[in-house]
Coordinates of C-alpha atoms in Angstrom, one line a residue:
M1 CA -38.3 14.2 -13.0
N2 CA -41.3 12.9 -11.1
Y3 CA -40.8 10.0 -8.7
D4 CA -43.5 7.8 -7.3
K5 CA -44.5 7.6 -3.7
H6 CA -42.5 5.0 -1.9
G7 CA -44.8 2.1 -1.2
V8 CA -44.4 -1.1 0.8
L9 CA -44.0 -4.7 -0.1
E10 CA -47.0 -6.8 -0.6
M11 CA -47.7 -8.9 2.5
S12 CA -48.7 -12.5 2.5
K13 CA -49.1 -15.4 4.9
L14 CA -46.1 -15.6 7.2
E15 CA -44.4 -19.0 6.8
F16 CA -41.0 -20.1 8.1
G17 CA -40.2 -23.5 6.7
P18 CA -38.0 -24.3 3.8
D19 CA -41.0 -25.8 1.9
R20 CA -43.1 -22.6 2.3
S21 CA -45.1 -21.3 -0.7
K22 CA -43.1 -19.6 -3.4
A23 CA -43.3 -15.8 -3.5
T24 CA -44.8 -14.2 -6.6
N25 CA -41.7 -12.2 -7.3
P26 CA -38.8 -13.7 -5.3
I27 CA -35.6 -11.7 -4.9
K28 CA -32.6 -13.5 -6.3
I29 CA -29.5 -13.4 -4.1
N30 CA -25.9 -13.7 -5.1
D31 CA -23.2 -14.7 -2.5
V32 CA -20.0 -12.8 -2.8
S33 CA -18.3 -14.1 0.4
L34 CA -15.7 -16.1 -1.5
R35 CA -14.5 -13.1 -3.5
D36 CA -15.5 -9.7 -2.4
G37 CA -16.2 -10.6 1.2
H38 CA -12.6 -11.6 2.1
Q39 CA -11.3 -9.0 -0.4
S40 CA -13.0 -6.3 1.6
L41 CA -12.2 -7.5 5.1
F42 CA -9.1 -9.6 4.9
A43 CA -7.1 -8.1 2.0
T44 CA -8.2 -10.9 -0.3
R45 CA -6.1 -13.4 1.7
G46 CA -8.9 -16.1 1.9
R47 CA -7.4 -19.5 1.0
T48 CA -9.0 -22.2 -1.0
E49 CA -8.5 -24.7 1.8
D50 CA -10.8 -22.6 4.0
M51 CA -13.5 -22.4 1.3
L52 CA -13.8 -26.1 0.6
P53 CA -15.5 -26.9 4.0
V54 CA -18.4 -24.7 3.0
A55 CA -18.4 -25.1 -0.8
E56 CA -21.0 -27.8 -1.1
M57 CA -23.1 -26.2 1.6
I58 CA -23.2 -22.9 -0.3
D59 CA -23.9 -24.9 -3.5
D60 CA -27.1 -26.3 -1.8
A61 CA -28.2 -23.0 -0.3
G62 CA -30.3 -21.7 -3.3
Y63 CA -28.2 -18.8 -4.4
N64 CA -28.8 -17.2 -7.8
A65 CA -25.0 -17.2 -8.4
V66 CA -21.8 -17.4 -6.3
E67 CA -18.9 -15.0 -7.0
T68 CA -15.8 -17.2 -6.7
W69 CA -13.2 -15.4 -8.7
G70 CA -11.9 -12.3 -10.3
G71 CA -11.3 -8.9 -8.8
A72 CA -8.1 -9.0 -6.7
T73 CA -8.1 -12.8 -6.2
F74 CA -6.1 -13.6 -9.3
D75 CA -3.3 -11.2 -8.2
T76 CA -3.3 -12.0 -4.5
M77 CA -3.4 -15.8 -4.9
H78 CA -0.2 -16.1 -6.9
R79 CA 1.5 -13.1 -5.3
F80 CA 0.9 -13.6 -1.6
L81 CA -0.7 -17.1 -1.1
A82 CA 1.5 -19.2 -3.5
E83 CA -1.8 -20.6 -4.9
D84 CA -2.6 -21.1 -8.6
P85 CA -5.7 -19.0 -9.3
W86 CA -6.7 -21.3 -12.2
E87 CA -6.6 -24.3 -9.8
R88 CA -9.0 -22.6 -7.3
L89 CA -11.6 -22.1 -10.1
R90 CA -11.3 -25.8 -11.1
T91 CA -11.4 -27.0 -7.5
L92 CA -14.4 -25.0 -6.4
K93 CA -16.3 -26.0 -9.6
K94 CA -15.8 -29.7 -8.7
H95 CA -17.4 -29.0 -5.3
M96 CA -20.0 -26.6 -6.5
P97 CA -21.4 -27.9 -9.8
K98 CA -25.0 -26.7 -9.4
T99 CA -24.8 -23.0 -8.8
P100 CA -23.6 -20.7 -11.6
F101 CA -20.1 -19.1 -10.9
S102 CA -19.7 -15.4 -11.3
M103 CA -16.5 -13.4 -11.6
L104 CA -15.5 -9.7 -11.6
L105 CA -13.8 -8.8 -14.8
R106 CA -12.2 -5.4 -15.3
G107 CA -12.9 -5.2 -19.0
Q108 CA -9.7 -4.5 -21.0
N109 CA -7.9 -4.4 -17.6
V110 CA -8.8 -8.1 -17.3
V111 CA -7.8 -8.7 -13.6
G112 CA -4.8 -6.4 -13.7
Y113 CA -4.1 -2.7 -13.4
R114 CA -3.6 -1.6 -17.0
N115 CA -5.3 -2.1 -20.3
Y116 CA -3.9 -5.3 -22.0
A117 CA -3.7 -6.1 -25.7
D118 CA -6.8 -7.7 -27.2
D119 CA -5.0 -11.1 -27.6
V120 CA -4.4 -11.2 -23.8
V121 CA -8.0 -10.4 -23.1
I122 CA -9.2 -13.1 -25.5
A123 CA -6.9 -15.7 -24.1
F124 CA -7.8 -14.9 -20.5
I125 CA -11.6 -15.1 -21.0
Q126 CA -11.4 -18.2 -23.0
R127 CA -9.4 -20.0 -20.3
A128 CA -11.7 -18.7 -17.6
I129 CA -14.7 -20.2 -19.5
D130 CA -12.8 -23.5 -20.1
N131 CA -12.0 -23.7 -16.4
G132 CA -15.6 -23.3 -15.3
M133 CA -16.7 -19.6 -15.3
D134 CA -20.4 -18.9 -16.2
I135 CA -21.2 -15.2 -15.5
F136 CA -18.9 -12.4 -16.3
R137 CA -19.6 -9.2 -14.4
C138 CA -17.7 -6.8 -16.6
F139 CA -16.9 -3.2 -15.6
D140 CA -14.7 -0.4 -16.8
A141 CA -13.3 2.0 -14.2
L142 CA -14.1 5.0 -16.4
N143 CA -17.5 3.7 -17.5
D144 CA -16.0 3.7 -21.0
Y145 CA -17.8 0.8 -22.6
R146 CA -15.5 0.7 -25.6
N147 CA -13.3 -1.2 -23.2
F148 CA -15.9 -4.0 -23.1
E149 CA -15.9 -4.8 -26.9
T150 CA -13.2 -7.5 -27.0
A151 CA -14.3 -9.2 -23.8
A152 CA -18.0 -9.2 -24.7
K153 CA -17.4 -11.0 -28.0
V154 CA -15.6 -13.9 -26.5
I155 CA -18.2 -14.3 -23.7
K156 CA -21.1 -14.2 -26.2
D157 CA -19.4 -16.5 -28.7
N158 CA -19.1 -19.1 -25.9
G159 CA -22.8 -18.7 -24.9
K160 CA -21.9 -17.3 -21.4
H161 CA -23.7 -14.6 -19.5
F162 CA -22.4 -11.0 -20.0
Q163 CA -23.4 -8.6 -17.2
G164 CA -22.6 -5.0 -17.9
V165 CA -21.8 -2.7 -15.1
V166 CA -22.4 0.9 -14.3
C167 CA -19.8 2.0 -11.7
Y168 CA -21.6 4.2 -9.1
T169 CA -19.9 7.2 -7.8
L170 CA -20.7 10.7 -6.5
N171 CA -19.3 14.2 -6.2
Q172 CA -21.4 15.1 -3.3
P173 CA -22.9 13.1 -0.4
R174 CA -26.1 12.2 -2.3
L175 CA -27.0 11.5 -5.9
G176 CA -27.1 14.7 -8.0
G177 CA -25.0 17.7 -8.9
D178 CA -23.5 18.6 -12.3
V179 CA -21.8 15.2 -13.1
Y180 CA -23.0 12.1 -11.3
N181 CA -26.7 12.6 -11.4
M182 CA -29.8 10.6 -12.5
E183 CA -29.3 11.6 -16.1
Y184 CA -25.7 10.3 -16.1
Y185 CA -26.7 6.9 -14.8
L186 CA -29.7 6.5 -17.1
N187 CA -27.5 7.4 -20.1
K188 CA -25.0 4.7 -19.0
V189 CA -27.8 2.2 -18.6
N190 CA -29.1 3.0 -22.1
E191 CA -25.5 2.5 -23.5
L192 CA -25.5 -1.0 -21.9
V193 CA -28.9 -1.8 -23.3
E194 CA -27.6 -0.9 -26.8
F195 CA -24.5 -2.9 -26.1
G196 CA -26.7 -6.0 -25.7
V197 CA -25.8 -7.1 -22.2
D198 CA -27.6 -10.0 -20.6
S199 CA -28.1 -8.2 -17.3
I200 CA -27.1 -4.9 -15.7
C201 CA -25.3 -4.3 -12.4
I202 CA -25.2 -1.1 -10.4
K203 CA -21.8 -1.4 -8.8
D204 CA -21.5 0.7 -5.7
M205 CA -17.9 -0.2 -4.7
A206 CA -17.6 2.3 -1.8
G207 CA -21.0 2.0 -0.2
L208 CA -22.2 5.4 -1.2
I209 CA -25.7 4.8 -2.5
A210 CA -28.5 6.1 -0.2
P211 CA -31.7 4.2 0.2
Y212 CA -34.1 6.6 -1.5
D213 CA -31.6 7.3 -4.3
I214 CA -31.3 3.7 -5.3
Y215 CA -35.1 3.4 -5.0
N216 CA -35.6 6.2 -7.5
L217 CA -32.7 5.0 -9.7
V218 CA -34.2 1.4 -9.9
R219 CA -37.7 2.8 -10.7
E220 CA -36.3 5.0 -13.5
I221 CA -34.2 2.1 -15.0
K222 CA -37.2 -0.1 -14.9
K223 CA -39.1 2.4 -17.1
V224 CA -36.5 2.0 -19.9
T225 CA -35.6 -1.7 -19.8
D226 CA -36.7 -5.0 -18.5
I227 CA -33.2 -6.5 -18.6
P228 CA -32.5 -8.0 -15.1
L229 CA -31.0 -5.5 -12.7
N230 CA -28.5 -6.4 -10.0
L231 CA -27.5 -4.2 -7.1
H232 CA -24.0 -4.5 -5.7
T233 CA -23.3 -2.2 -2.7
H234 CA -21.0 -2.2 0.2
F235 CA -21.8 -1.6 3.9
T236 CA -19.1 0.9 4.5
S237 CA -21.3 4.0 5.2
G238 CA -23.8 1.9 7.1
M239 CA -26.5 2.3 4.4
G240 CA -25.9 -1.0 2.6
D241 CA -28.8 -3.1 3.8
L242 CA -31.1 -0.1 3.9
A243 CA -30.3 0.5 0.2
I244 CA -30.8 -3.1 -0.6
F245 CA -34.3 -3.0 1.0
K246 CA -35.4 0.1 -0.9
A247 CA -34.0 -1.4 -4.1
I248 CA -36.1 -4.6 -3.5
E249 CA -39.2 -2.4 -2.9
A250 CA -38.4 -0.6 -6.2
G251 CA -38.3 -3.9 -8.1
V252 CA -34.5 -4.8 -8.4
D253 CA -34.1 -8.4 -9.6
I254 CA -30.9 -9.5 -7.9
V255 CA -28.9 -8.3 -4.9
D256 CA -25.4 -9.2 -3.6
T257 CA -24.8 -10.2 0.0
C258 CA -22.3 -12.0 2.2
I259 CA -22.7 -14.7 4.8
G260 CA -22.5 -13.2 8.3
P261 CA -18.8 -13.8 9.2
Y262 CA -17.7 -12.1 5.9
A263 CA -20.3 -9.3 6.1
Y264 CA -20.5 -5.6 7.2
R265 CA -17.7 -3.0 7.7
T266 CA -16.3 -2.4 4.2
S267 CA -17.8 -5.6 3.0
H268 CA -21.5 -6.3 2.2
A269 CA -24.8 -6.6 4.0
A270 CA -25.3 -10.0 5.6
V271 CA -27.8 -12.3 3.9
E272 CA -29.3 -13.7 7.1
P273 CA -31.4 -10.6 8.1
I274 CA -32.5 -10.1 4.5
I275 CA -33.9 -13.6 4.3
M276 CA -35.8 -13.3 7.6
S277 CA -37.1 -9.8 6.9
L278 CA -38.6 -10.8 3.5
L279 CA -40.6 -13.7 4.9
G280 CA -44.3 -13.2 4.4
T281 CA -43.8 -10.8 1.4
N282 CA -44.1 -11.2 -2.3
R283 CA -40.3 -10.9 -2.5
D284 CA -39.4 -13.8 -0.2
S285 CA -36.2 -15.3 -1.4
G286 CA -37.3 -18.9 -0.6
M287 CA -33.9 -19.6 1.0
D288 CA -33.6 -21.8 4.1
I289 CA -32.1 -19.8 7.0
N290 CA -31.0 -22.9 8.7
R291 CA -28.7 -23.8 5.8
I292 CA -27.2 -20.3 5.9
T293 CA -26.5 -20.3 9.6
A294 CA -24.9 -23.7 9.3
I295 CA -22.5 -22.2 6.7
A296 CA -21.8 -19.3 8.9
D297 CA -21.0 -21.5 11.8
E298 CA -18.5 -23.4 9.7
M299 CA -16.9 -20.2 8.4
E300 CA -16.4 -18.9 11.9
K301 CA -14.0 -21.7 12.6
Y302 CA -11.4 -20.3 10.2
I303 CA -11.9 -16.6 10.8
P304 CA -9.1 -16.5 13.5
K305 CA -6.5 -17.3 10.7
Y306 CA -7.4 -13.9 9.1
R307 CA -8.0 -11.6 12.0
H308 CA -4.5 -10.1 11.8
L309 CA -5.3 -8.8 8.3
D310 CA -8.1 -6.5 9.6
N311 CA -6.6 -3.0 8.9
N312 CA -9.7 -1.0 9.9
P313 CA -8.1 1.9 11.9
K314 CA -11.4 2.5 13.7
Y315 CA -13.4 0.5 16.1
A316 CA -16.7 1.7 14.6
T317 CA -18.4 -0.7 12.2
T318 CA -19.5 2.1 9.8
D319 CA -17.8 5.1 8.4
I320 CA -20.1 7.8 7.1
N321 CA -17.0 9.8 6.1
V322 CA -16.8 7.5 3.1
L323 CA -19.4 9.8 1.5
L324 CA -16.8 12.6 1.7
H325 CA -13.6 10.8 0.7
Q326 CA -15.4 8.0 -1.2
T327 CA -12.6 5.5 -0.7
P328 CA -13.6 1.9 -1.5
G329 CA -12.7 -0.8 1.1
G330 CA -9.9 -2.4 -0.9
M331 CA -8.4 1.0 -1.6
L332 CA -8.6 2.0 2.0
S333 CA -6.8 -1.1 3.2
N334 CA -4.1 -0.4 0.6
L335 CA -3.7 3.2 1.8
V336 CA -3.5 2.1 5.5
N337 CA -0.9 -0.6 4.7
Q338 CA 1.3 1.7 2.6
L339 CA 1.2 4.5 5.2
K340 CA 1.9 2.0 8.0
A341 CA 4.9 0.6 6.1
M342 CA 6.3 4.2 5.9
D343 CA 5.5 5.0 9.5
A344 CA 3.2 7.7 8.2
L345 CA -0.2 6.5 9.3
D346 CA -0.7 9.9 10.8
K347 CA -0.9 11.3 7.3
L348 CA -4.1 9.4 6.5
P349 CA -6.4 12.5 7.3
E350 CA -4.3 14.5 4.8
V351 CA -4.6 11.8 2.2
F352 CA -8.4 11.9 2.7
R353 CA -8.3 15.7 2.4
L354 CA -6.4 15.7 -0.9
L355 CA -8.1 12.7 -2.5
P356 CA -11.0 14.7 -4.0
K357 CA -8.6 17.3 -5.4
V358 CA -6.4 14.7 -7.1
R359 CA -9.5 12.9 -8.4
K360 CA -10.8 16.2 -9.9
D361 CA -7.4 16.8 -11.5
L362 CA -7.5 13.4 -13.1
G363 CA -10.9 13.9 -14.7
N364 CA -13.3 13.3 -11.9
I365 CA -13.1 9.6 -12.5
P366 CA -15.0 6.9 -10.5
L367 CA -12.9 5.3 -7.8
V368 CA -12.8 1.6 -8.5
T369 CA -9.9 -0.7 -9.3
P370 CA -7.7 0.3 -11.0
T371 CA -8.6 4.0 -10.9
S372 CA -9.0 3.9 -7.1
Q373 CA -5.4 2.8 -6.8
I374 CA -4.3 5.3 -9.4
V375 CA -5.8 8.2 -7.5
G376 CA -5.0 6.8 -4.1
V377 CA -1.3 6.2 -4.8
Q378 CA -0.8 9.5 -6.5
T379 CA -2.5 11.2 -3.5
V380 CA -0.1 9.4 -1.1
N381 CA 2.8 10.5 -3.3
N382 CA 1.6 14.1 -3.2
V383 CA 1.2 14.1 0.5
L384 CA 4.7 12.6 1.1
F385 CA 6.8 14.2 -1.6
D386 CA 5.3 17.5 -2.8
S387 CA 6.9 20.7 -1.5
Y388 CA 3.7 22.6 -2.2
E389 CA 0.1 21.5 -2.8
G390 CA -0.5 20.4 -6.4
E391 CA 3.2 20.0 -7.3
Y392 CA 2.9 16.3 -8.4
A393 CA 6.6 15.8 -7.7
K394 CA 6.4 12.0 -8.2
I395 CA 3.9 10.9 -10.9
T396 CA 3.3 7.2 -11.2
K397 CA 3.4 5.5 -14.6
E398 CA -0.3 4.7 -14.4
V399 CA -1.2 8.4 -14.0
K400 CA 0.9 9.1 -17.1
D401 CA -1.0 6.3 -18.9
L402 CA -4.3 7.7 -17.8
C403 CA -3.4 11.2 -19.0
F404 CA -2.4 9.7 -22.4
G405 CA -5.7 8.0 -22.8
L406 CA -4.6 4.4 -22.2
Y407 CA -7.5 3.8 -19.8
G408 CA -10.1 5.4 -21.9
K409 CA -12.1 8.6 -21.7
T410 CA -12.3 10.3 -18.3
T411 CA -15.7 11.7 -17.1
L412 CA -14.4 15.3 -17.3
P413 CA -11.3 16.7 -18.9
I414 CA -8.0 16.2 -17.0
N415 CA -6.4 19.2 -15.5
P416 CA -4.3 20.5 -18.5
K417 CA -1.3 21.4 -16.3
V418 CA -1.2 18.0 -14.6
Q419 CA -1.6 16.3 -18.0
A420 CA 1.2 18.3 -19.6
K421 CA 3.5 17.5 -16.7
A422 CA 2.6 13.8 -16.8
L423 CA 3.1 13.5 -20.5
K424 CA 6.5 15.4 -20.7
D425 CA 8.8 12.9 -22.4
Y426 CA 6.2 10.2 -22.2
P427 CA 7.4 7.3 -24.4
R428 CA 4.2 7.1 -26.6
G429 CA 4.1 10.9 -27.2
E430 CA 2.9 14.0 -25.5
Q431 CA -0.5 14.2 -27.4
P432 CA -3.3 12.1 -25.8
I433 CA -5.2 9.6 -27.9
T434 CA -9.0 9.5 -28.3
E435 CA -9.5 6.0 -29.8
R436 CA -10.3 2.8 -27.9
P437 CA -7.1 2.0 -26.0
G438 CA -7.0 -1.6 -27.0
A439 CA -6.9 -0.6 -30.6
I440 CA -3.4 0.9 -30.3
L441 CA -1.8 -1.8 -28.1
E442 CA 0.4 -4.3 -29.9
P443 CA -0.3 -8.1 -29.4
E444 CA 1.5 -9.5 -26.4
M445 CA 0.9 -13.2 -26.2
D446 CA 3.6 -14.3 -28.7
K447 CA 6.3 -12.4 -26.8
V448 CA 5.1 -13.8 -23.5
K449 CA 5.2 -17.4 -24.9
A450 CA 8.8 -16.8 -26.0
D451 CA 9.9 -15.0 -22.8
F452 CA 8.5 -17.7 -20.6
A453 CA 9.1 -20.8 -22.8
N454 CA 11.4 -22.4 -20.2
L455 CA 9.0 -21.9 -17.3
A456 CA 5.4 -21.9 -18.4
K457 CA 3.9 -25.4 -19.0
D458 CA 0.6 -24.5 -20.5
I459 CA -1.6 -21.6 -21.7
D460 CA -2.9 -20.9 -18.1
D461 CA 0.7 -20.3 -17.0
E462 CA 1.3 -18.1 -20.1
V463 CA -1.8 -15.9 -19.4
L464 CA -0.7 -15.5 -15.8
C465 CA 2.7 -14.2 -16.9
A466 CA 1.1 -11.9 -19.5
L467 CA -0.9 -10.3 -16.7
Y468 CA 1.8 -10.3 -14.1
P469 CA 5.3 -10.9 -15.6
V470 CA 7.4 -10.3 -12.4
T471 CA 5.2 -12.0 -9.7
G472 CA 4.0 -14.5 -12.3
K473 CA 7.5 -15.7 -13.0
R474 CA 8.2 -15.9 -9.2
F475 CA 5.0 -18.0 -8.7
L476 CA 5.8 -20.5 -11.4
K477 CA 9.2 -21.1 -9.8
W478 CA 7.3 -21.9 -6.6
K479 CA 4.7 -24.0 -8.5
Y480 CA 7.2 -26.2 -10.2
G481 CA 9.6 -26.6 -7.3
L482 CA 12.4 -24.4 -8.7
E483 CA 12.4 -22.3 -5.6
E484 CA 11.2 -22.9 -2.1
V485 CA 8.0 -21.1 -1.1
P486 CA 9.0 -18.6 1.6
T487 CA 7.5 -19.1 5.0
E488 CA 5.4 -16.0 4.9
F489 CA 3.5 -17.2 1.9
K490 CA 2.5 -20.5 3.4
A491 CA -0.9 -21.1 4.9
K492 CA -1.3 -20.4 8.6
T493 CA -2.6 -23.4 10.5
M494 CA -5.2 -23.4 13.3
A495 CA -2.5 -24.8 15.5
Q496 CA -0.4 -21.7 14.9
V497 CA -3.4 -19.5 15.6
E498 CA -3.9 -21.3 18.9
K499 CA -0.3 -20.7 19.8
E500 CA -0.6 -17.0 19.0
E501 CA -3.7 -16.7 21.1
E502 CA -1.9 -18.4 24.0
L503 CA 0.9 -15.9 23.6
I504 CA -1.5 -13.0 23.8
R505 CA -3.1 -14.5 26.9
K506 CA 0.4 -14.7 28.5
A507 CA 1.2 -11.1 27.4
L508 CA -2.0 -9.9 29.1
S509 CA -1.3 -11.8 32.3
G510 CA 2.3 -10.5 32.5
D511 CA 3.8 -14.0 32.1
L512 CA 6.0 -13.1 29.1
T513 CA 9.1 -11.8 30.7
A514 CA 11.9 -13.6 28.8
K515 CA 14.2 -11.4 26.7
S516 CA 15.0 -12.2 23.1
K517 CA 18.4 -13.7 22.7
G518 CA 18.7 -13.5 19.0
G519 CA 15.8 -15.8 18.2
A520 CA 12.7 -15.0 16.3
T521 CA 10.6 -12.2 17.8
R522 CA 7.1 -11.0 17.2
E523 CA 5.4 -7.8 18.0
L524 CA 1.8 -8.1 19.2
E525 CA -0.7 -5.3 19.5
V526 CA -2.8 -6.1 22.6
K527 CA -5.9 -4.1 23.3
V528 CA -6.9 -3.7 27.0
D529 CA -10.0 -1.7 27.9
G530 CA -9.8 0.1 24.5
E531 CA -6.1 1.0 24.9
V532 CA -3.6 -0.6 22.5
F533 CA -0.2 -1.8 23.8
T534 CA 2.6 -3.1 21.6
V535 CA 4.4 -6.2 23.1
E536 CA 7.5 -7.7 21.6
I537 CA 7.8 -11.3 22.5
N538 CA 10.4 -14.1 22.0
D539 CA 8.3 -16.6 20.0
P540 CA 9.9 -20.0 19.5
N541 CA 7.1 -20.9 17.1
A542 CA 7.8 -18.1 14.7
A543 CA 10.3 -18.6 11.9
A544 CA 13.1 -16.1 11.7
A545 CA 12.3 -13.1 9.5
P546 CA 12.6 -14.3 5.9
Q547 CA 15.4 -12.7 3.9
R548 CA 14.8 -14.1 0.5
L549 CA 12.7 -11.1 -0.7
R550 CA 15.2 -8.6 0.7
R551 CA 18.5 -10.1 -0.5
A552 CA 20.7 -7.0 -1.0
K553 CA 23.8 -7.8 -2.9
G554 CA 26.8 -6.9 -0.8
G555 CA 26.7 -4.8 2.3
G556 CA 23.5 -3.9 4.2
T557 CA 20.4 -2.5 2.7
K558 CA 20.7 0.7 4.7
D559 CA 24.1 1.8 3.2
I560 CA 25.3 5.3 3.9
E561 CA 23.5 7.5 1.5
A562 CA 25.9 9.0 -1.0
E563 CA 25.4 11.4 -3.9
G564 CA 24.1 9.4 -6.8
N565 CA 22.7 6.4 -4.8
I566 CA 19.2 5.5 -5.7
T567 CA 17.1 4.8 -2.6
A568 CA 13.6 3.5 -2.3
P569 CA 11.3 6.5 -1.4
I570 CA 8.5 4.1 -0.4
P571 CA 8.2 0.4 0.4
G572 CA 7.6 -1.8 -2.7
M573 CA 8.9 -4.4 -5.1
I574 CA 11.6 -4.1 -7.7
V575 CA 9.9 -4.6 -11.1
E576 CA 12.9 -3.7 -13.3
N577 CA 16.5 -2.6 -13.1
K578 CA 16.8 -0.7 -16.3
K579 CA 20.6 -0.5 -16.1
K580 CA 23.4 -3.0 -15.5
V581 CA 26.6 -2.6 -13.6
G582 CA 29.0 -0.6 -15.8
D583 CA 26.2 1.3 -17.7
K584 CA 26.4 5.0 -18.0
V585 CA 23.4 7.1 -16.8
V586 CA 22.4 10.8 -17.1
I587 CA 20.5 13.0 -14.8
G588 CA 16.7 12.4 -15.0
E589 CA 17.1 9.0 -16.7
T590 CA 14.8 6.2 -15.2
V591 CA 17.1 3.5 -13.8
V592 CA 14.7 1.5 -11.6
V593 CA 11.0 0.7 -11.7
L594 CA 9.5 0.2 -8.2
E595 CA 6.0 -1.2 -7.7
A596 CA 4.1 0.2 -4.7
M597 CA 0.4 -0.5 -4.0
K598 CA 0.3 -2.2 -7.5
M599 CA 1.3 1.1 -9.2
M600 CA 4.6 1.7 -11.0
N601 CA 7.1 4.4 -9.8
N602 CA 10.1 5.4 -11.9
L603 CA 13.2 6.1 -9.9
D604 CA 15.5 8.5 -11.8
A605 CA 19.2 9.2 -11.7
A606 CA 20.1 12.4 -9.8
V607 CA 23.6 12.6 -11.3
N608 CA 25.5 11.8 -14.4
G609 CA 27.7 8.7 -13.7
T610 CA 28.2 5.0 -13.9
V611 CA 26.3 2.2 -12.2
T612 CA 28.7 0.4 -9.9
E613 CA 26.3 -1.8 -7.9
I614 CA 22.8 -3.2 -8.1
K615 CA 21.5 -4.1 -4.6
F616 CA 18.2 -6.0 -5.4
D617 CA 17.0 -8.3 -8.1
Q618 CA 13.7 -8.2 -10.0
G619 CA 10.9 -9.3 -7.7
D620 CA 12.7 -8.4 -4.4
S621 CA 10.9 -6.4 -1.8
V622 CA 12.5 -3.2 -0.4
I623 CA 11.6 -0.8 2.4
K624 CA 11.8 2.9 2.5
G625 CA 15.4 4.1 2.5
D626 CA 16.9 1.0 1.0
V627 CA 19.7 1.7 -1.4
V628 CA 18.7 -0.1 -4.5
M629 CA 21.4 1.0 -6.9
V630 CA 24.8 2.7 -6.5
I631 CA 25.9 5.3 -9.1
E632 CA 29.4 6.7 -9.1
P633 CA 29.1 10.3 -10.1
L634 CA 31.3 11.6 -12.9
E635 CA 34.2 13.8 -11.6

């Protein structure tokens, strides 16, 4: 394949004012701060109340579109923030009526972690449109575009914009090799063209794309289609803004950026340098830098509320190792959190070492939600529980579903040994399917409406519960005042932040000497000259550790382990107790389903016996080692 010589932008008169002459081919810029920015940096914990002060300012900034919803926001809002995701969409739309709204849609996965039935997909997209969504950036984690069919029809029937996505991934540090090469991506682009998309997005979720590779890719795509092309790349490797510039030189139509405070690290390139660098060129965005810096200044006021959520284990802003382990930012934060909770953060290098091997076993699939979680969680399980490399001692439900074909066609065939082990006694059968996954899934909405009839007040509530039955039910109880919202899910105030900062100052100065006398305590990590010290302080402003989510029935959670007791091997949430007190169980029977890192883990009985006690209810959180069910072995 012959590539052109990399030229330069066309230069013009250098002007700085907001009323400067319009460029001949201005780059269009999307802002993703309100979705992917805080998802990448702050575990998607950005709250609506901290978006409203800048909403109208962003609406006036001249963006092509603003990403406000989708991805992990729908899950995180109702699960961790006690916020209604539908209400955020409606509220932001009231404050931002001029700029088109964009959302990230996972195709048949919608905004969840499995493929849902067609009726759920239809209901969700229709309600998203009715609540204010304009542009649907639709991707499939396997680049299997059969999983777009149902979603695309609803979007098109409503006259909305359908952006088809090619998920960008590699098997080596640069574009090429036997699998993810130029031919692969051009074939995928041609599939999207035939599909009839309104625009195409190259979605580089891990920040892997190199500047000259994206230049060549854009040039080749432009030879086969004039459909608008959008580049979405993260900064993780440090090549993000370099890649954006080469893509602009090559003729890309739209790029994604964040406003400064929500940019860089595992997030995106900042918009400010791009605006300034393109002044005096034929690709000048036309945006007013003064408007953007005013937004950034306002955003900075609320950043202290989220600093504690930064889980980057390194001080460095960039991580070129991502080209080797290819872990997207959201996946990395999940891995770090999970290993921290298990006091096993020292295992992270081993997880990175095994990730490529697990990925290869599972069909060399791209690493993007939900496949990134599927591969990541299975790798963690292998590191923690395998007695030898490649044993797959604890296989998650999602890996079993992947092996059956419920996510679609993998890039390469799955390792037959792993597939056979995963599908042994699989409820749907041991022979994988080849048809579109949605075609074999039974409708779900009627059952959801019946199951949640006493709780859901409207179709939005019902769709939420269809996607997330356990956490959705819990949220609706909070929403309608049937249960008190636990303290840890309530918004942190700036006053609380100031008190915490004062405590840190006192810790550094040695003024905190009082011992805890049974009151609430807090551990603070204090960094002094690059060295981290953990300080436990008696904090009168902190509520006592909430117990609602860890309400063990009778006795302590760390009961003496006995033969037959089911213990949590990892921290997580109880999704289902499959047995009741008094039920008989047999060895190998699944008795509890535990969600960890948004993946399902079956906990099986180790003995034949009778269930005598269930320690936790559906929706309760557990930590590693908690006894979740007591089984009395048969004599």
